XYZ file of C-alpha atoms in Angstrom:
690
model
C 0.385 -0.080 -0.136
C 1.519 2.986 -1.342
C 1.323 6.524 1.216
C -1.384 7.612 -0.538
C -3.348 4.766 -0.574
C -2.976 4.892 3.413
C -3.728 8.753 3.583
C -6.887 7.666 1.629
C -7.994 4.622 3.719
C -7.359 6.902 6.599
C -9.894 9.681 5.938
C -12.371 6.700 4.728
C -12.493 4.876 8.708
C -12.319 8.551 10.074
C -15.457 8.873 8.376
C -17.206 6.008 8.665
C -16.405 5.108 12.453
C -17.468 9.047 13.346
C -20.709 9.248 11.476
C -21.813 5.493 12.797
C -21.211 6.690 16.431
C -22.674 10.175 15.775
C -25.696 8.527 14.830
C -26.066 5.663 17.070
C -25.741 8.076 20.105
C -28.082 10.380 18.348
C -30.773 7.506 18.587
C -30.094 6.763 22.247
C -31.363 7.919 25.089
C -29.332 10.236 27.285
C -26.157 8.915 29.193
C -25.060 8.945 32.239
C -21.366 8.790 33.486
C -21.773 4.983 34.785
C -22.300 4.233 30.792
C -19.904 3.833 28.675
C -20.546 2.947 24.968
C -17.991 0.233 23.395
C -16.801 0.711 19.752
C -15.148 -1.776 17.870
C -13.694 -0.883 14.687
C -12.635 -3.517 12.297
C -10.399 -3.384 9.451
C -8.354 -5.291 6.731
C -5.715 -3.812 7.663
C -3.728 -2.205 10.441
C -3.649 1.462 10.163
C -0.420 3.559 11.822
C -0.823 4.297 15.625
C -1.145 7.654 15.198
C -4.418 7.101 13.146
C -5.509 5.004 15.963
C -4.883 7.439 18.293
C -6.737 10.689 15.995
C -9.849 9.103 15.615
C -10.126 7.814 19.219
C -9.275 11.424 20.577
C -12.237 12.393 17.689
C -14.936 9.526 19.266
C -14.625 10.558 22.432
C -14.995 14.679 21.738
C -18.410 13.587 19.963
C -19.582 11.036 22.762
C -18.739 14.368 25.380
C -21.318 16.424 23.084
C -24.115 14.019 24.209
C -25.954 13.068 27.623
C -24.726 14.479 30.242
C -21.724 11.970 30.775
C -18.039 13.336 30.403
C -17.009 11.738 26.735
C -16.250 8.573 28.574
C -16.311 6.009 26.159
C -14.018 2.777 24.980
C -12.744 2.337 21.240
C -10.542 -0.697 20.326
C -9.508 -1.422 17.029
C -8.762 -4.745 15.114
C -7.766 -6.571 11.808
C -10.158 -8.874 10.106
C -9.522 -10.805 6.723
C -14.041 -10.703 6.593
C -14.302 -6.769 7.602
C -15.852 -4.884 4.735
C -13.891 -1.872 3.104
C -13.294 0.641 4.512
C -14.261 -0.670 8.135
C -16.756 -2.124 9.951
C -18.134 -0.304 12.844
C -19.783 -1.625 16.246
C -21.666 0.531 18.710
C -22.674 -1.200 22.214
C -24.410 0.968 23.778
C -24.956 -0.911 27.860
C -27.603 -0.145 29.821
C -27.099 1.671 33.704
C -25.755 -0.809 35.711
C -27.861 -1.137 39.467
C -25.021 -0.783 42.233
C -24.301 -4.677 43.394
C -23.384 -4.404 47.196
C -20.001 -6.437 47.264
C -18.649 -8.892 50.095
C -16.311 -6.942 52.283
C -12.205 -7.981 50.404
C -8.905 -7.515 50.815
C -7.834 -3.971 49.692
C -6.579 -3.523 45.837
C -4.897 -1.280 43.723
C -5.825 1.918 43.898
C -7.406 2.496 40.552
C -11.104 4.208 38.991
C -13.214 1.682 39.453
C -14.208 1.876 35.429
C -10.372 1.352 34.617
C -8.952 -2.069 33.334
C -6.493 -3.660 35.342
C -3.422 -5.821 34.313
C -3.286 -9.217 35.824
C 0.217 -10.920 35.915
C 0.616 -14.474 36.642
C 4.003 -15.995 37.067
C 5.592 -19.583 37.298
C 8.903 -20.935 36.478
C 10.537 -17.750 36.071
C 7.756 -16.922 33.194
C 5.208 -14.564 33.312
C 1.486 -14.527 31.411
C -0.629 -10.953 31.446
C -3.874 -10.550 30.988
C -6.012 -7.339 30.828
C -9.518 -7.365 33.226
C -11.671 -4.755 32.314
C -14.405 -3.979 34.568
C -18.142 -5.492 33.661
C -20.867 -7.715 34.740
C -19.992 -10.701 33.433
C -17.177 -13.637 35.072
C -14.250 -14.669 32.933
C -12.857 -18.243 33.149
C -9.054 -18.910 34.398
C -8.408 -21.897 33.257
C -6.044 -24.250 31.464
C -8.122 -25.501 28.606
C -8.184 -29.155 28.079
C -7.883 -31.136 24.637
C -10.220 -29.311 21.785
C -11.223 -25.953 23.830
C -12.668 -23.387 22.076
C -14.361 -21.044 24.395
C -13.419 -17.984 25.617
C -11.066 -16.988 28.804
C -8.001 -15.925 31.023
C -6.179 -19.773 29.001
C -2.960 -20.649 30.603
C -0.291 -22.703 28.695
C -0.483 -26.048 28.580
C 3.262 -26.395 29.947
C 1.763 -25.842 33.536
C 1.290 -29.061 33.439
C 0.487 -29.346 37.478
C -2.247 -26.677 36.836
C -4.977 -29.111 36.237
C -7.304 -29.018 32.814
C -10.665 -27.556 33.219
C -12.703 -24.825 34.759
C -11.354 -24.517 38.286
C -11.769 -20.256 38.703
C -13.911 -17.632 37.286
C -12.854 -14.418 38.161
C -15.134 -11.025 38.560
C -14.628 -7.626 38.295
C -16.549 -5.153 39.615
C -16.817 -2.515 42.088
C -13.506 -1.388 41.475
C -12.432 -5.155 42.925
C -11.009 -8.051 41.574
C -12.484 -11.292 43.197
C -11.578 -15.065 42.841
C -14.831 -17.757 42.544
C -14.821 -21.356 42.331
C -16.677 -23.284 40.066
C -17.888 -26.628 40.950
C -15.794 -28.739 38.445
C -12.947 -30.821 39.405
C -13.711 -31.811 42.735
C -10.533 -33.791 42.691
C -8.307 -30.374 43.494
C -8.877 -27.819 45.544
C -7.937 -23.725 44.865
C -6.362 -21.521 47.542
C -5.689 -17.783 47.051
C -3.262 -16.546 49.355
C -3.658 -19.674 51.890
C -7.233 -19.582 52.177
C -9.248 -22.009 50.114
C -11.678 -21.064 47.430
C -15.416 -21.416 47.357
C -18.368 -20.307 45.399
C -18.454 -16.575 47.628
C -14.914 -15.945 46.166
C -12.048 -13.963 47.546
C -10.710 -10.511 47.016
C -7.764 -10.122 45.585
C -4.913 -8.220 46.860
C -1.842 -6.206 44.989
C -0.036 -9.244 44.676
C 0.108 -13.040 46.602
C -0.171 -16.859 45.520
C -2.976 -18.798 43.549
C -2.228 -22.652 44.360
C -3.809 -25.593 43.122
C -3.611 -29.103 44.653
C -5.062 -32.777 44.134
C -6.908 -33.984 46.681
C -4.993 -36.971 46.913
C -1.524 -35.162 47.064
C 0.085 -36.401 44.031
C 0.288 -32.771 42.282
C 0.095 -29.122 43.270
C 1.350 -25.877 41.423
C 1.429 -22.453 42.839
C 0.976 -19.207 40.683
C 2.317 -16.060 41.798
C -0.192 -13.011 40.679
C 0.101 -9.096 41.021
C -2.521 -6.395 39.277
C -1.840 -2.827 38.477
C -4.188 -0.435 37.418
C -3.995 -0.192 33.422
C -3.490 3.127 31.579
C -4.424 3.067 27.883
C -2.419 5.013 26.131
C -0.815 5.532 22.615
C 3.182 7.084 21.831
C 2.683 10.570 20.252
C 3.995 10.663 16.577
C 7.424 11.484 16.087
C 9.308 12.956 12.962
C 12.216 11.652 11.610
C 15.333 10.335 13.950
C 17.775 13.498 14.615
C 20.606 11.991 15.871
C 22.474 14.943 17.675
C 25.670 14.870 17.310
C 26.044 11.435 16.271
C 26.746 9.965 19.142
C 26.645 6.586 20.510
C 23.919 5.689 23.152
C 26.366 3.647 25.801
C 24.782 1.033 28.219
C 25.043 -2.075 29.867
C 24.600 -5.532 28.094
C 22.069 -8.059 30.330
C 23.583 -10.933 27.737
C 25.374 -13.463 30.234
C 27.164 -15.032 27.459
C 28.925 -11.278 26.430
C 28.362 -9.073 29.629
C 30.078 -5.047 29.725
C 29.123 -2.268 27.596
C 27.602 -2.203 24.864
C 27.622 0.355 22.346
C 24.272 1.360 20.412
C 24.385 2.910 17.245
C 21.939 5.652 15.823
C 20.251 5.374 12.964
C 19.883 6.597 9.831
C 19.451 10.434 10.345
C 15.437 10.968 9.485
C 14.465 7.428 9.532
C 10.932 6.953 11.012
C 10.073 4.532 13.901
C 7.674 1.597 12.671
C 4.586 0.411 14.562
C 4.057 -2.980 16.488
C 1.352 -4.394 18.487
C 1.640 -6.490 21.454
C -2.073 -8.463 22.364
C -3.355 -8.644 25.603
C -5.502 -11.342 26.318
C -9.024 -9.925 27.989
C -11.046 -13.439 27.782
C -13.737 -11.477 26.563
C -15.375 -13.108 23.800
C -16.559 -9.940 22.157
C -12.947 -8.424 21.815
C -10.401 -10.723 22.871
C -7.167 -9.065 23.020
C -6.498 -5.378 23.476
C -3.644 -4.071 21.332
C -0.484 -2.289 23.608
C 1.506 0.182 20.942
C 4.938 0.802 20.733
C 7.149 2.480 18.500
C 10.096 0.503 17.192
C 13.749 1.405 15.749
C 15.987 -1.135 14.241
C 20.373 -0.141 14.365
C 23.301 -2.157 15.451
C 25.369 -2.042 18.378
C 28.704 -3.263 19.529
C 30.856 -4.960 22.602
C 33.719 -2.647 22.896
C 35.805 -5.296 23.892
C 34.792 -8.123 22.142
C 33.966 -6.533 19.065
C 30.784 -8.518 18.269
C 28.563 -6.482 16.820
C 24.273 -6.821 18.046
C 21.215 -6.467 16.005
C 19.104 -4.064 18.195
C 15.397 -3.218 18.865
C 14.352 0.107 20.998
C 10.876 0.267 21.648
C 9.455 3.144 22.800
C 6.175 2.741 24.533
C 3.699 5.249 25.811
C 3.911 5.218 29.572
C 6.558 3.590 32.073
C 3.699 1.263 33.107
C 3.414 -0.159 29.638
C 7.235 -0.013 29.212
C 7.868 -2.414 32.479
C 4.865 -4.894 31.053
C 7.014 -4.818 28.024
C 10.014 -5.706 29.293
C 8.554 -8.405 31.614
C 6.491 -9.829 28.426
C 9.866 -10.223 26.328
C 11.927 -11.488 29.251
C 9.402 -14.395 29.466
C 9.669 -14.423 25.156
C 13.682 -14.287 25.661
C 12.692 -17.496 28.534
C 10.836 -18.893 26.053
C 13.705 -19.264 23.250
C 16.271 -20.391 25.844
C 14.208 -23.612 26.326
C 13.314 -24.059 22.663
C 17.297 -24.030 22.218
C 17.803 -26.296 24.780
C 17.383 -29.450 22.849
C 19.505 -28.359 19.863
C 23.014 -28.499 21.705
C 24.404 -28.488 25.324
C 24.096 -25.720 27.194
C 26.844 -23.235 26.544
C 26.950 -24.522 22.909
C 26.012 -21.869 19.864
C 23.207 -24.057 18.445
C 20.438 -22.857 18.264
C 16.734 -23.212 16.570
C 15.647 -19.639 17.163
C 18.407 -16.975 17.363
C 18.581 -15.764 21.267
C 17.172 -12.186 22.858
C 18.676 -10.294 25.672
C 17.222 -7.572 27.443
C 19.682 -4.753 27.836
C 20.123 -3.281 31.483
C 18.766 -0.028 30.322
C 15.098 1.468 31.598
C 12.931 0.432 32.965
C 14.069 -1.779 35.771
C 11.575 -4.842 35.993
C 9.587 -4.092 38.682
C 8.124 -0.869 37.227
C 4.909 -1.625 36.304
C 2.869 1.901 37.700
C 5.915 4.075 38.823
C 5.816 7.494 36.462
C 9.528 9.435 36.695
C 9.949 12.878 36.162
C 10.714 14.088 32.728
C 12.808 16.879 33.752
C 15.389 15.020 35.898
C 16.315 13.623 32.195
C 16.321 15.998 30.034
C 19.445 16.698 27.694
C 20.687 12.999 29.626
C 21.209 9.867 27.650
C 17.381 8.618 27.340
C 16.761 11.892 25.743
C 19.190 10.905 23.253
C 17.289 7.998 22.682
C 14.032 10.474 22.190
C 15.788 12.793 19.299
C 15.695 9.095 17.514
C 12.455 8.565 17.884
C 11.785 12.100 16.010
C 10.746 14.096 19.873
C 14.057 15.196 20.938
C 11.840 17.835 22.944
C 9.905 15.138 24.968
C 12.207 13.715 27.436
C 10.381 9.917 28.380
C 12.362 8.468 31.471
C 11.222 4.499 32.008
C 9.718 4.572 28.413
C 12.407 2.637 26.337
C 12.554 -1.200 26.390
C 15.956 -2.092 23.961
C 16.466 -5.490 23.002
C 19.648 -7.413 21.696
C 20.468 -10.421 19.741
C 23.022 -11.947 17.439
C 24.003 -9.999 14.333
C 23.432 -12.491 11.870
C 23.001 -12.937 7.681
C 20.021 -14.029 6.123
C 20.474 -16.205 4.128
C 20.963 -15.773 0.192
C 18.593 -18.461 -1.214
C 19.671 -19.546 -4.512
C 16.946 -19.961 -7.211
C 15.893 -23.471 -8.812
C 19.028 -23.113 -11.762
C 21.614 -23.047 -9.083
C 20.398 -25.927 -7.196
C 20.538 -28.876 -9.977
C 18.194 -31.919 -11.270
C 18.855 -33.620 -7.640
C 17.944 -32.838 -3.642
C 20.976 -32.508 -2.202
C 21.468 -33.750 1.487
C 23.533 -30.796 2.871
C 20.516 -28.526 3.724
C 18.631 -31.101 5.350
C 21.342 -31.629 7.647
C 21.743 -27.604 8.569
C 17.707 -27.529 8.983
C 18.125 -30.275 11.900
C 18.603 -28.082 14.299
C 15.495 -25.397 13.586
C 13.051 -28.766 13.518
C 13.947 -29.951 16.843
C 13.526 -26.156 18.205
C 10.077 -25.944 16.394
C 8.725 -29.101 17.887
C 10.005 -27.941 21.276
C 8.597 -24.329 21.052
C 4.868 -26.750 20.866
C 6.126 -28.542 23.844
C 6.372 -25.514 25.593
C 3.145 -23.916 24.628
C 3.862 -21.336 22.446
C 4.671 -20.717 18.672
C 6.976 -18.534 16.732
C 3.967 -17.428 14.310
C 5.925 -15.843 11.684
C 8.146 -19.050 10.218
C 9.212 -18.286 6.746
C 12.353 -18.302 4.600
C 12.889 -14.771 5.022
C 13.308 -15.240 8.839
C 16.236 -17.765 8.224
C 19.868 -16.814 8.595
C 22.676 -19.066 9.079
C 25.338 -19.003 11.924
C 28.090 -21.707 12.695
C 27.292 -24.163 15.767
C 29.779 -25.191 18.308
C 31.595 -27.439 15.941
C 31.869 -24.576 12.460
C 29.618 -26.170 10.374
C 27.003 -24.109 9.309
C 23.471 -24.149 10.578
C 19.795 -22.149 9.988
C 18.065 -20.198 12.726
C 15.050 -18.420 12.918
C 15.145 -14.528 13.811
C 12.245 -12.722 15.361
C 11.928 -14.666 18.506
C 9.486 -11.668 20.137
C 7.247 -12.766 18.151
C 6.158 -16.389 19.422
C 2.627 -16.446 20.801
C 1.050 -18.915 23.136
C -0.805 -22.011 21.684
C -4.453 -21.667 22.331
C -4.733 -18.228 22.707
C -7.351 -15.720 20.255
C -7.223 -15.951 16.973
C -7.183 -12.003 17.089
C -3.594 -12.255 18.554
C -2.134 -13.627 15.872
C 0.289 -12.047 14.268
C 1.500 -13.686 10.941
C 2.204 -12.852 7.076
C -0.576 -14.439 5.106
C 1.286 -14.872 2.039
C 3.180 -17.744 3.780
C 0.124 -18.615 6.141
C -1.675 -22.289 4.826
C -4.765 -21.773 3.479
C -6.778 -23.785 6.780
C -4.983 -20.587 8.522
C -6.144 -17.911 6.746
C -9.891 -19.313 6.708
C -9.711 -19.728 10.775
C -8.584 -16.490 10.885
C -11.255 -14.735 8.621
C -14.046 -16.657 10.679
C -12.109 -16.249 13.858
C -15.402 -14.331 15.397
C -18.231 -16.923 14.581
C -19.074 -19.423 17.841
C -16.287 -22.028 18.362
C -13.834 -20.863 16.207
C -12.385 -18.194 18.494
C -8.788 -20.198 18.591
C -6.355 -21.247 15.285
C -4.175 -24.233 16.229
C -0.692 -22.001 15.932
C 1.176 -25.189 15.538
C 0.062 -25.637 12.261
C 0.795 -22.454 10.988
C 4.674 -22.943 12.609
C 4.682 -26.461 10.620
C 3.532 -24.795 7.281
C 6.285 -22.515 7.274
C 9.172 -24.885 7.536
C 7.765 -26.758 5.082
C 8.037 -23.871 3.304
C 11.971 -23.165 4.359
C 12.755 -27.050 3.326
C 10.954 -26.649 0.200
C 12.876 -23.363 -1.176
C 16.015 -25.070 0.135
C 16.024 -27.811 -1.939
C 13.807 -26.017 -4.947
C 14.610 -22.948 -5.022
C 13.358 -19.660 -3.734
C 11.852 -18.032 -7.277
C 9.579 -21.811 -7.067
C 8.231 -21.391 -4.247
C 7.620 -18.112 -4.779
C 5.106 -18.812 -7.513
C 3.947 -21.782 -5.232
C 2.673 -18.947 -3.140
C 1.103 -16.411 -5.851
C -2.833 -16.326 -6.019
C -5.906 -16.094 -4.340
C -6.091 -18.513 -0.958
C -7.402 -21.883 -2.047
C -6.029 -21.387 -5.567
C -2.282 -21.104 -4.857
C -0.210 -23.601 -6.683
C 0.747 -24.967 -3.061
C -3.130 -25.491 -2.279
C -2.723 -28.350 -5.000
C -0.624 -31.261 -4.046
C -0.594 -32.028 -7.577
C 0.811 -28.707 -8.873
C 3.760 -29.432 -6.462
C 4.672 -32.577 -7.503
C 4.527 -31.096 -11.054
C 7.199 -28.255 -9.881
C 9.595 -31.677 -8.826
C 8.937 -32.872 -12.427
C 12.451 -32.223 -12.708
C 13.909 -34.476 -10.601
C 14.659 -38.440 -11.744
C 11.860 -41.090 -11.693
C 14.250 -42.608 -8.766
C 13.212 -39.444 -6.656
C 9.274 -40.440 -6.619
C 9.114 -41.685 -2.634
C 10.949 -38.792 -1.705
C 8.951 -36.460 -3.368
C 5.830 -38.024 -2.383
C 7.248 -37.670 1.785
C 8.320 -34.146 0.760
C 4.506 -32.877 -0.306
C 3.250 -35.160 2.428
C 2.613 -32.222 5.065
C 0.683 -30.173 2.496
C -2.404 -32.271 1.650
C -5.313 -31.044 4.326
C -5.614 -31.483 7.382
C -1.976 -33.321 7.629
C -0.235 -30.675 10.215
C -3.366 -30.586 12.289
C -2.703 -34.001 13.422
C -1.388 -32.958 16.564
C 1.514 -35.905 16.859
C 2.924 -34.445 13.637
C 6.473 -33.570 14.386
C 9.244 -31.428 11.980
C 12.689 -33.026 13.336
C 10.319 -37.006 12.120
C 9.672 -35.064 9.050
C 12.638 -34.104 8.319
C 14.698 -37.116 9.643
C 12.611 -39.375 6.941
C 13.377 -37.349 4.234
C 17.228 -37.713 5.593
C 16.681 -41.364 5.415
C 14.830 -41.203 1.698
C 17.541 -39.367 0.537
C 19.927 -41.221 -1.683
C 22.639 -40.093 -4.320
C 21.634 -38.947 -7.762
C 21.757 -41.185 -10.167
C 23.614 -41.295 -13.530
C 27.224 -42.536 -14.191
C 30.060 -39.573 -14.216
C 34.055 -40.290 -14.984
C 35.532 -40.515 -11.784
C 38.931 -40.082 -10.007
C 41.237 -42.968 -8.941
C 39.982 -42.182 -5.594
C 36.241 -42.205 -6.546
C 35.437 -38.694 -7.119
C 33.480 -37.739 -9.828
C 35.734 -35.429 -12.257
C 34.639 -32.186 -14.028
C 35.495 -31.993 -18.052
C 37.532 -30.067 -19.505
C 41.532 -28.965 -18.567
C 41.581 -27.762 -15.142
C 38.694 -31.163 -14.198
C 41.123 -31.705 -11.603
C 41.092 -28.357 -9.478
C 37.037 -27.775 -9.820
C 36.656 -31.444 -8.640
C 38.719 -30.561 -5.034
C 36.595 -27.216 -5.066
C 33.619 -29.843 -5.477
C 34.965 -32.389 -2.845
C 35.834 -30.263 -0.344
C 32.094 -27.908 -0.149
C 29.927 -30.709 -1.130
C 28.941 -31.826 2.266
C 29.394 -29.831 4.402
C 27.407 -26.299 3.175
C 24.036 -26.061 2.534
C 23.422 -24.784 -1.362
C 22.772 -20.862 -0.361
C 24.386 -18.973 -2.104
C 25.203 -16.417 0.951
C 26.643 -19.446 2.690
C 29.334 -20.805 1.108
C 30.546 -18.006 -1.820
C 32.579 -16.703 0.348
C 34.714 -20.106 1.127
C 33.798 -20.871 -2.150
C 35.664 -17.425 -3.520
C 39.035 -18.549 -0.664
C 38.593 -22.115 -2.608
C 39.146 -20.905 -6.066
C 41.295 -18.469 -5.610
C 43.644 -21.403 -4.010
C 43.252 -23.257 -6.765
C 44.453 -20.426 -8.982
C 47.342 -20.340 -6.920
C 47.904 -23.875 -7.221
C 47.649 -23.854 -11.193
C 49.493 -20.632 -11.387
C 52.765 -22.374 -9.477
C 52.078 -25.251 -11.809
C 52.198 -23.342 -15.255
C 55.433 -20.946 -13.566
C 57.600 -24.224 -13.406
C 56.380 -25.281 -16.354
C 57.379 -22.105 -18.045
C 60.622 -21.671 -15.935
C 61.976 -25.588 -17.490
C 60.994 -24.438 -20.492
C 63.085 -20.992 -20.341
C 66.450 -22.887 -18.747
C 66.015 -25.574 -21.610
C 65.906 -22.976 -24.361
C 68.642 -21.072 -22.375
C 70.855 -24.424 -22.651
C 70.387 -24.853 -26.584
C 71.254 -21.201 -27.088
C 74.256 -21.780 -24.638
C 76.085 -24.657 -26.248
C 75.506 -23.220 -29.625
C 77.484 -20.236 -28.377
C 80.071 -22.177 -27.483
C 80.298 -23.722 -30.202
C 80.566 -20.669 -32.631
C 83.239 -19.323 -30.283
C 85.405 -22.774 -30.239
C 84.615 -23.019 -34.220
C 86.165 -18.954 -34.782
C 89.170 -19.847 -32.361
């Protein structure tokens, strides 16, 4: 979409939303303070954060002109494939709620009764965040069993000691959050801060513990919880990056493998920050997620001692509270990535499935959830440099930045079809082994990468010096079983099943997408790219959903016709995951499928001249030298051009030196023979004259 098209779309969406809200409010009876209309705007594509902020402000101005209310109105935005152009607008007008007496409860955080609260549940160093909004309905808190597709605050499957089933409800009214026991799974007890939970409920304090325990003593799990008032805000729009004096931002690395100073380079002058959304599940059926809007800049950094470069993402949040949430959220993502990489090699080895991410030891401190610092304290200081990079040099924002570092890796320069020959190579299959195991491990941990595609694959050298593939963008991982609205993916690299599910997720019974299937399909595309070329895979993905070549197994097989008939069994195994619903099998494994391909692979057929040692000898005057290069590279490098071109150039230069020395020696001996003949003739002539 061009910039002009985006501006036109923003104007159209703004006009439609304001018209719909104005008409709906005009038809309604006068509104009182406790009546908060809820507006849901659905568009086919995401809009810039500043556009959302402008539309929200305009809607609030309209709301303030109706009734005796003070302009309070809740506006949510969502992206849906089935939205009409330019947008769908739903304006719900709630009835006045009669005050309900609340039983005595423990003190809760000081926040207005009609504002949302952030609920943080923690276990084993990982944290899970939910947004609680006031309302008359209770929200289930549960670890879903197989086939569950209802709503609620869903705990990940990795919390194996939390029983499956609906054991707890949360209510939020009158400014208090209460937990209630549900008559399910009578074989378990649930305690809140040491008190057994019953149907009447117990009020939650600012922090405490929630404990599940089997009555027979066979299992128990304790979750920590925290509550904090949540303020909705969007970062203000900035101009292009102002790099000031061009100096670096100096901070400390939090990577235990590379501790010490970290010097972050400024972005290119004029660079504009992009927008990013992090979803907060709400457990509600109408608006299953609430987006936290942030801005992000990409740059690089260097460790002054080791000189090792890093890829840097700098997030700018609207408030210190949002930054505190984002820091803790990303710390959990980093922990999940470390656990996924544990299957790729022994601790401390550079064997990764997903490139590790590390939070830089900068602001805000991890415990900040509600604090708001004084901007005057940092004006002109280090954090003001970051504000200038985001194009707001006059708005110092203490504690509003989160910095994430990851290894600076080289993207794979996937080869085209004409560079790969007429039979599948085994090198890329071996190089993909650790990545396949890591994808399976992510799923076992209850999360998915959600953006597996050839463009998100880089290469690195493992502990043994072998070239391996690794996924990047690890901060995009999403919980399995979460609401479909939280799914962030590239539609062009998604299967037809996932795209159709994303388009109908608001229908009853279709609120959940199996994101494991999405990861698996992306991994299949990565393997196909390594074997048949990036150009062939791009061609398979062109077209409308359901009618793309990749959606037809027979069409994909036709693409593999260049391979000899001896590879028919291999080809059938390669395309098997593309058959309908094949990737929805809960027992499907990326590593097992890859191992089967390796087992089925056999040497390419066809006779070829060989040397005495059995190696295939190239034709031509320098056939032996070309064969030496091929032999050295054949088994230990993947066929992606970016991976082996540097070593290829090095080996070619080495063989050039060998040829040059041989030719020089031949020329030198030829010159000596000619010189000897001339000398003999000269001696003979001189002797004859004497």
